[in-house]
mmCIF file with all atom_site columns, C-alpha atoms and ligand atoms in Angstrom:
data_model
loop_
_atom_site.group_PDB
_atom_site.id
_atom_site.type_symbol
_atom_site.label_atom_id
_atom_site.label_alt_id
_atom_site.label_comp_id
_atom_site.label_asym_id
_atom_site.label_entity_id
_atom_site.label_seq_id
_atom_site.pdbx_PDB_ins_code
_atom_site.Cartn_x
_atom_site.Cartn_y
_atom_site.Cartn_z
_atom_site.occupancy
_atom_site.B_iso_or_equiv
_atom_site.pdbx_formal_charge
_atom_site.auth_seq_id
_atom_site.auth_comp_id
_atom_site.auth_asym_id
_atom_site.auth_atom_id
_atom_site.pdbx_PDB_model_num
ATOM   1   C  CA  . UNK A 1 1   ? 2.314   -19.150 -9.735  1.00 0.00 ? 1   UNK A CA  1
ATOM   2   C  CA  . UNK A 1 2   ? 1.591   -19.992 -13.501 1.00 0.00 ? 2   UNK A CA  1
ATOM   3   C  CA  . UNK A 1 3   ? -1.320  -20.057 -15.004 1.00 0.00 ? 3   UNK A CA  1
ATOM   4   C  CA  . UNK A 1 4   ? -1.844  -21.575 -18.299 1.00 0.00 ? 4   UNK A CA  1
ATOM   5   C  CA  . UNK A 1 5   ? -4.997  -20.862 -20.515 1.00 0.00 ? 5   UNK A CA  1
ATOM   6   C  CA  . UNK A 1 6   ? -5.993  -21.042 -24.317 1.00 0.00 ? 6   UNK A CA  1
ATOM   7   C  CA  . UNK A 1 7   ? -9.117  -19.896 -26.220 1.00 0.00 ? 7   UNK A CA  1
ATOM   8   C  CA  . UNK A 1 8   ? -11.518 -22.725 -26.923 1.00 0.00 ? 8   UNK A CA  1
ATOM   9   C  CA  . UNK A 1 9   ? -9.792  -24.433 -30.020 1.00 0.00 ? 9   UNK A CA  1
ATOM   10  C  CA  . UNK A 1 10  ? -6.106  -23.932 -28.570 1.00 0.00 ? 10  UNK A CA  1
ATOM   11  C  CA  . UNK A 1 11  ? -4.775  -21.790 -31.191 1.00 0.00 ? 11  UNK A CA  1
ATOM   12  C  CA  . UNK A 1 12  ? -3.925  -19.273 -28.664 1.00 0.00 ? 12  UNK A CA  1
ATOM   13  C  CA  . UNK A 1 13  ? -2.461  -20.139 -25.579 1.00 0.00 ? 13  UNK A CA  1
ATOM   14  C  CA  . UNK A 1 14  ? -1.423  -17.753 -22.758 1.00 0.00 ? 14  UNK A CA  1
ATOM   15  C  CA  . UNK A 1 15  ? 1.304   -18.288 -19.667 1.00 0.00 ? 15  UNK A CA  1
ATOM   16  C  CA  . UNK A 1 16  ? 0.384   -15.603 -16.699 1.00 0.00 ? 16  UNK A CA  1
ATOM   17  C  CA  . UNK A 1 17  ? 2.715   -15.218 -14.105 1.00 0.00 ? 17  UNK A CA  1
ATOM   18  C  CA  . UNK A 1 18  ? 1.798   -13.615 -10.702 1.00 0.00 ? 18  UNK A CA  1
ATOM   19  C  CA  . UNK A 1 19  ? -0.658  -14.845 -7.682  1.00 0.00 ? 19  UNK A CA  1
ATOM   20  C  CA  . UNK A 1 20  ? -4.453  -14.653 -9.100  1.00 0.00 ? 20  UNK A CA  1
ATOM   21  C  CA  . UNK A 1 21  ? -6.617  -13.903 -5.872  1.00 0.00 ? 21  UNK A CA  1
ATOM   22  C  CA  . UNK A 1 22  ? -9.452  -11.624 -7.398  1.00 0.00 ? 22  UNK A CA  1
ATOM   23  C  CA  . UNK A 1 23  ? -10.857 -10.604 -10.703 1.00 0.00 ? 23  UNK A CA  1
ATOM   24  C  CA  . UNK A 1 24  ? -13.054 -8.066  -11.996 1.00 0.00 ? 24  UNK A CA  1
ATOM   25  C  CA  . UNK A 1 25  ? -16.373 -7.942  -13.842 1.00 0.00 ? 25  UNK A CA  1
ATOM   26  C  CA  . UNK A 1 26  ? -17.067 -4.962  -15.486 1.00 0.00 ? 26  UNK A CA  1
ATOM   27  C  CA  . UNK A 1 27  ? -20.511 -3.707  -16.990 1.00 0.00 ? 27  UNK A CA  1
ATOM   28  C  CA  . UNK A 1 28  ? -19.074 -1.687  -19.796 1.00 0.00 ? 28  UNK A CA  1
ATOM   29  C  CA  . UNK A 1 29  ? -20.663 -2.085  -23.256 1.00 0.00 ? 29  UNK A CA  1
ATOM   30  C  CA  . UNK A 1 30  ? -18.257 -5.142  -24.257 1.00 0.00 ? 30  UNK A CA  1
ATOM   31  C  CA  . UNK A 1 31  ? -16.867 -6.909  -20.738 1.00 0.00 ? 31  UNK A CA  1
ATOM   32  C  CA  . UNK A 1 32  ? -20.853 -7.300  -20.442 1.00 0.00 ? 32  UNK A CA  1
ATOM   33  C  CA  . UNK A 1 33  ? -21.601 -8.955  -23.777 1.00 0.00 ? 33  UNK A CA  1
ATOM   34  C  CA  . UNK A 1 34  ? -18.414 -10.917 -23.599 1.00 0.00 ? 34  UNK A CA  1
ATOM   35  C  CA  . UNK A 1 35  ? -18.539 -12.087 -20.105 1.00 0.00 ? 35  UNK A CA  1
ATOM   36  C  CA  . UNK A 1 36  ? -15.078 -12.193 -19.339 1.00 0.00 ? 36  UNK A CA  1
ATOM   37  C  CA  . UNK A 1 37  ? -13.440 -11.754 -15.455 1.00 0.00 ? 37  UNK A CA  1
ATOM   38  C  CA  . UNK A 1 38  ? -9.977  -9.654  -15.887 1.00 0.00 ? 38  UNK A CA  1
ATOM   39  C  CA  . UNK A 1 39  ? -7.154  -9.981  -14.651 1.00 0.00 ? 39  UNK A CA  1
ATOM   40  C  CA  . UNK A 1 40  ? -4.641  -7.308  -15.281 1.00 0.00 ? 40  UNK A CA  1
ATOM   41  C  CA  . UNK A 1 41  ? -1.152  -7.426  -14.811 1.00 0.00 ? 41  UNK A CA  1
ATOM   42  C  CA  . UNK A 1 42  ? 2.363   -6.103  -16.852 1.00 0.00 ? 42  UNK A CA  1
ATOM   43  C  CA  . UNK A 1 43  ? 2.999   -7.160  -20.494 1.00 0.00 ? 43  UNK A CA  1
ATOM   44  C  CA  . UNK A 1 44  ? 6.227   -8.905  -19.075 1.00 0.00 ? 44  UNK A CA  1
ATOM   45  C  CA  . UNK A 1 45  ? 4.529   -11.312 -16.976 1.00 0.00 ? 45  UNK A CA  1
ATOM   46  C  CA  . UNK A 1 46  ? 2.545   -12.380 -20.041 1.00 0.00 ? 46  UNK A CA  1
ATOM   47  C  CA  . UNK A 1 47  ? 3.563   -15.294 -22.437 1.00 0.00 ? 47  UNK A CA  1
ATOM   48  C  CA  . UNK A 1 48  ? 1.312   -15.631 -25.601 1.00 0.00 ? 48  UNK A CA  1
ATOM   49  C  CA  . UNK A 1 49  ? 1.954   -18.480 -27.843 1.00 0.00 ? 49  UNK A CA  1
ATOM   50  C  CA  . UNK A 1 50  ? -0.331  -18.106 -31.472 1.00 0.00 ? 50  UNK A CA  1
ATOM   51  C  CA  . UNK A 1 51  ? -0.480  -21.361 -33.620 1.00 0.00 ? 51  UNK A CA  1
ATOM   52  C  CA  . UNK A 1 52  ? 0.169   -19.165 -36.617 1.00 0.00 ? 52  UNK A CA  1
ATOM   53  C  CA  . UNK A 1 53  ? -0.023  -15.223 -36.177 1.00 0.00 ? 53  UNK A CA  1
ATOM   54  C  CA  . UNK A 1 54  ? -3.095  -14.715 -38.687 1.00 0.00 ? 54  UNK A CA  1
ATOM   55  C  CA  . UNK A 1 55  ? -5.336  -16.735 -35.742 1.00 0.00 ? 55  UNK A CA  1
ATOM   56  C  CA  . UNK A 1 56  ? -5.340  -13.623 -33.599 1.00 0.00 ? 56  UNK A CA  1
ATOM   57  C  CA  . UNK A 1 57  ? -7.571  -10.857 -34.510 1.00 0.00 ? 57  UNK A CA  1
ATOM   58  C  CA  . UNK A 1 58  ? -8.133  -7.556  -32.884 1.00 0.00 ? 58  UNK A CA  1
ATOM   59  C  CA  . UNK A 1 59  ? -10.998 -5.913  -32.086 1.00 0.00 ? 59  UNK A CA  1
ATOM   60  C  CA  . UNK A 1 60  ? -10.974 -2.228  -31.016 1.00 0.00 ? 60  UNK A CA  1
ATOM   61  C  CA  . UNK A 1 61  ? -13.326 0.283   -30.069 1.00 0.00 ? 61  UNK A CA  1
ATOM   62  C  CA  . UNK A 1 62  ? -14.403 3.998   -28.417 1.00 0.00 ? 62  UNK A CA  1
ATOM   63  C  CA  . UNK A 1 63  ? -10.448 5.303   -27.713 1.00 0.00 ? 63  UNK A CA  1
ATOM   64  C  CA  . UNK A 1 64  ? -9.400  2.481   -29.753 1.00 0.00 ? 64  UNK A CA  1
ATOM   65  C  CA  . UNK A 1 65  ? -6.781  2.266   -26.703 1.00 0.00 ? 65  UNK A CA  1
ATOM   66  C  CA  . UNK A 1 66  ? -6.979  -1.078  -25.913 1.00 0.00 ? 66  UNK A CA  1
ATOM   67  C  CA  . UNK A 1 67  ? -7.205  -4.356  -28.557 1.00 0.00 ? 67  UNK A CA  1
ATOM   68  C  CA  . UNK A 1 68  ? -9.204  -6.872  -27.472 1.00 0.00 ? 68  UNK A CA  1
ATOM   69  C  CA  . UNK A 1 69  ? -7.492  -10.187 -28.631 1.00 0.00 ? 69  UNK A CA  1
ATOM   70  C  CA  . UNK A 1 70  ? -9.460  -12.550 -29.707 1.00 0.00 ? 70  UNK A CA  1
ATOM   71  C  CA  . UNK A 1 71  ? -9.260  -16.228 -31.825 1.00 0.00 ? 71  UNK A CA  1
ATOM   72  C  CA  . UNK A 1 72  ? -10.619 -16.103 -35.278 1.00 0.00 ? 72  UNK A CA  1
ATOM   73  C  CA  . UNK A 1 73  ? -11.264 -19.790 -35.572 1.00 0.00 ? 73  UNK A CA  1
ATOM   74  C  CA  . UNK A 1 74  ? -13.368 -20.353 -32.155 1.00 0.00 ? 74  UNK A CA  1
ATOM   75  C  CA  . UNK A 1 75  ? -14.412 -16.826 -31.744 1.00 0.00 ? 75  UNK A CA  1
ATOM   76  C  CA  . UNK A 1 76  ? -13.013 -17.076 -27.812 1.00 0.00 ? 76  UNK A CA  1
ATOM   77  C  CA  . UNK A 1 77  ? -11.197 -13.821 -26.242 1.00 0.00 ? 77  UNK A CA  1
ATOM   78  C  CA  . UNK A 1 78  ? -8.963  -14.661 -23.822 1.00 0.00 ? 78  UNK A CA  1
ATOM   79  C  CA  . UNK A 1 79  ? -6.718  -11.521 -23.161 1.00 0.00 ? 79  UNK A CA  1
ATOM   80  C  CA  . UNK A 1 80  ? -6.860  -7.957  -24.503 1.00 0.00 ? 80  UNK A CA  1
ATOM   81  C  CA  . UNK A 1 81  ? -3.933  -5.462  -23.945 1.00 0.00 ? 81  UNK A CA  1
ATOM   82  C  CA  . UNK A 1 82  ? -3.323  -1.972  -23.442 1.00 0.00 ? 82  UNK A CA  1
ATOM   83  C  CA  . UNK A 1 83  ? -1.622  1.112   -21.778 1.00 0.00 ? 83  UNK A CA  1
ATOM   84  C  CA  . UNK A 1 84  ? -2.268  1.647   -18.182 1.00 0.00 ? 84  UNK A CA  1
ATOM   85  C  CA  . UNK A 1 85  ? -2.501  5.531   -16.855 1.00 0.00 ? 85  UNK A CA  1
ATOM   86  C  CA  . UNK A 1 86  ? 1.068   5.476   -16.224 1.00 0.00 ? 86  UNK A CA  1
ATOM   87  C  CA  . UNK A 1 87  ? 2.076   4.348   -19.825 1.00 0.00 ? 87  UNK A CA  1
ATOM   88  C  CA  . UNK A 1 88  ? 2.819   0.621   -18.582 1.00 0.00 ? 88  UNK A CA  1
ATOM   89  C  CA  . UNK A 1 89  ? 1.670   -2.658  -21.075 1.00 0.00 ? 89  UNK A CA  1
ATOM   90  C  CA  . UNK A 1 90  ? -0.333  -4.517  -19.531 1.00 0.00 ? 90  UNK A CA  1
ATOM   91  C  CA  . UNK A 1 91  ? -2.520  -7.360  -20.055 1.00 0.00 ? 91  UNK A CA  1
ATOM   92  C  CA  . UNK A 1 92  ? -6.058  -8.153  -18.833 1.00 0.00 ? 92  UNK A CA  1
ATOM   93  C  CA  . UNK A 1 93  ? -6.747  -11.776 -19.059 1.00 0.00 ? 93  UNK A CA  1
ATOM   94  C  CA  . UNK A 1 94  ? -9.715  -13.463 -19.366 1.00 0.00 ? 94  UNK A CA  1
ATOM   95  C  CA  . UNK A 1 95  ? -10.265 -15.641 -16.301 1.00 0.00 ? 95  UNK A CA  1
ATOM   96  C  CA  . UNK A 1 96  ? -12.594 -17.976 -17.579 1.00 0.00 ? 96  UNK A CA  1
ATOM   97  C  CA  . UNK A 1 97  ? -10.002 -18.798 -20.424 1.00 0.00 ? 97  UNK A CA  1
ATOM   98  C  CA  . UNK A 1 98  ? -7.444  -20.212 -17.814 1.00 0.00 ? 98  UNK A CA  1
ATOM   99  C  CA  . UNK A 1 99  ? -7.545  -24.268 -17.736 1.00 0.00 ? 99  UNK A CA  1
ATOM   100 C  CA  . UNK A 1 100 ? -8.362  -25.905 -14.959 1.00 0.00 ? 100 UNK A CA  1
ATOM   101 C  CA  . UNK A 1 101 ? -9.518  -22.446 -12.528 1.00 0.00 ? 101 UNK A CA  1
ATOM   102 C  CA  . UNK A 1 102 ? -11.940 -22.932 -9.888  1.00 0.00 ? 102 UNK A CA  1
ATOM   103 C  CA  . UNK A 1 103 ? -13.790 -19.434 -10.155 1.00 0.00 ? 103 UNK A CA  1
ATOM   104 C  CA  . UNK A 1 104 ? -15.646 -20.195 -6.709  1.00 0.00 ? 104 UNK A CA  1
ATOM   105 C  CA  . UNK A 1 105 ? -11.947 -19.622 -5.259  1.00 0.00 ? 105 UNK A CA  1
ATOM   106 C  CA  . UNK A 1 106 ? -11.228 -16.199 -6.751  1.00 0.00 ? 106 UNK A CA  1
ATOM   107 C  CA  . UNK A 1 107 ? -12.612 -12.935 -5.178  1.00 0.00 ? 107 UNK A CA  1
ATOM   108 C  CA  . UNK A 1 108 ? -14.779 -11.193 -7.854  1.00 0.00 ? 108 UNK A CA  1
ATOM   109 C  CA  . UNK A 1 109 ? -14.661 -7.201  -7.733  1.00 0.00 ? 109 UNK A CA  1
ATOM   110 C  CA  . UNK A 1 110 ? -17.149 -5.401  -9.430  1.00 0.00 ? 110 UNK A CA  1
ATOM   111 C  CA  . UNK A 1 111 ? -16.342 -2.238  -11.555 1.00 0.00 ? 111 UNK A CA  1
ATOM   112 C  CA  . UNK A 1 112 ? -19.362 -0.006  -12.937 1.00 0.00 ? 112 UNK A CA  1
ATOM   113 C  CA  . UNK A 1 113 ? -17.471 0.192   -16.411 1.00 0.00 ? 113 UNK A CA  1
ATOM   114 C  CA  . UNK A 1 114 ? -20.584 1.324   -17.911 1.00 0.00 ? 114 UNK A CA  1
ATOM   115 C  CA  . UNK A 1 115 ? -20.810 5.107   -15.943 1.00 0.00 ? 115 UNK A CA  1
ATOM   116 C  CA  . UNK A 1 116 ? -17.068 5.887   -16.342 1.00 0.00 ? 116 UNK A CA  1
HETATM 117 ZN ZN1 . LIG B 2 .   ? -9.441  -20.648 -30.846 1.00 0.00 ? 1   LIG B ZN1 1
#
């Protein structure tokens, strides 16, 4: 399956490849405030197309390991990207930033971010 998703103004858009089943909601300090359901999944099964490149920003944190993306003309965050344990890239999507998903349909995990 692909799954095609943009921040709110379209400036960055996103093609995920890979079957989307479940997502998780985490309660650290910023998957709380933001709100986001992730979906994580290799760098290579990511497409990211940027308007221009100065409409992404980066927003890091803590380890500084992982850059949340986000759009600096409607504020939306639709992926971040990091290293996984076993040095992989990988993407976490933001759910709620793919068109057209039916949330009710996807299996929501929940991960106590907050405590690890
Ligand atoms: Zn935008």
């Amino acid at each position: 399956m692909k799954y095609q998703g943009s921040c709110h103004c379209g400036q960055v858009k996103f093609v995920a490849k890979g079957e989307l089943t479940e997502a998780l909601s985490c309660n650290c300090s910023i998957c709380q405030k933001k709100g986001s359901l992730l979906w994580f999944l290799p760098s290579n099964q990511v497409k990211v197309s940027l308007e221009t490149p100065e409409v992404l920003a980066n927003y890091t944190f803590n380890k500084h390991v992982i850059n949340h993306h986000f759009c600096k003309n409607c504020g939306i965050h639709p992926y971040a990207q990091g290293i996984d344990a076993e040095g992989n890239s990988i993407f976490a999507i933001n759910v709620r930033c793919i068109d057209d998903i039916d949330l009710d349909k996807i299996k929501i995990n929940y991960f106590d971010g907050r405590s690890v």
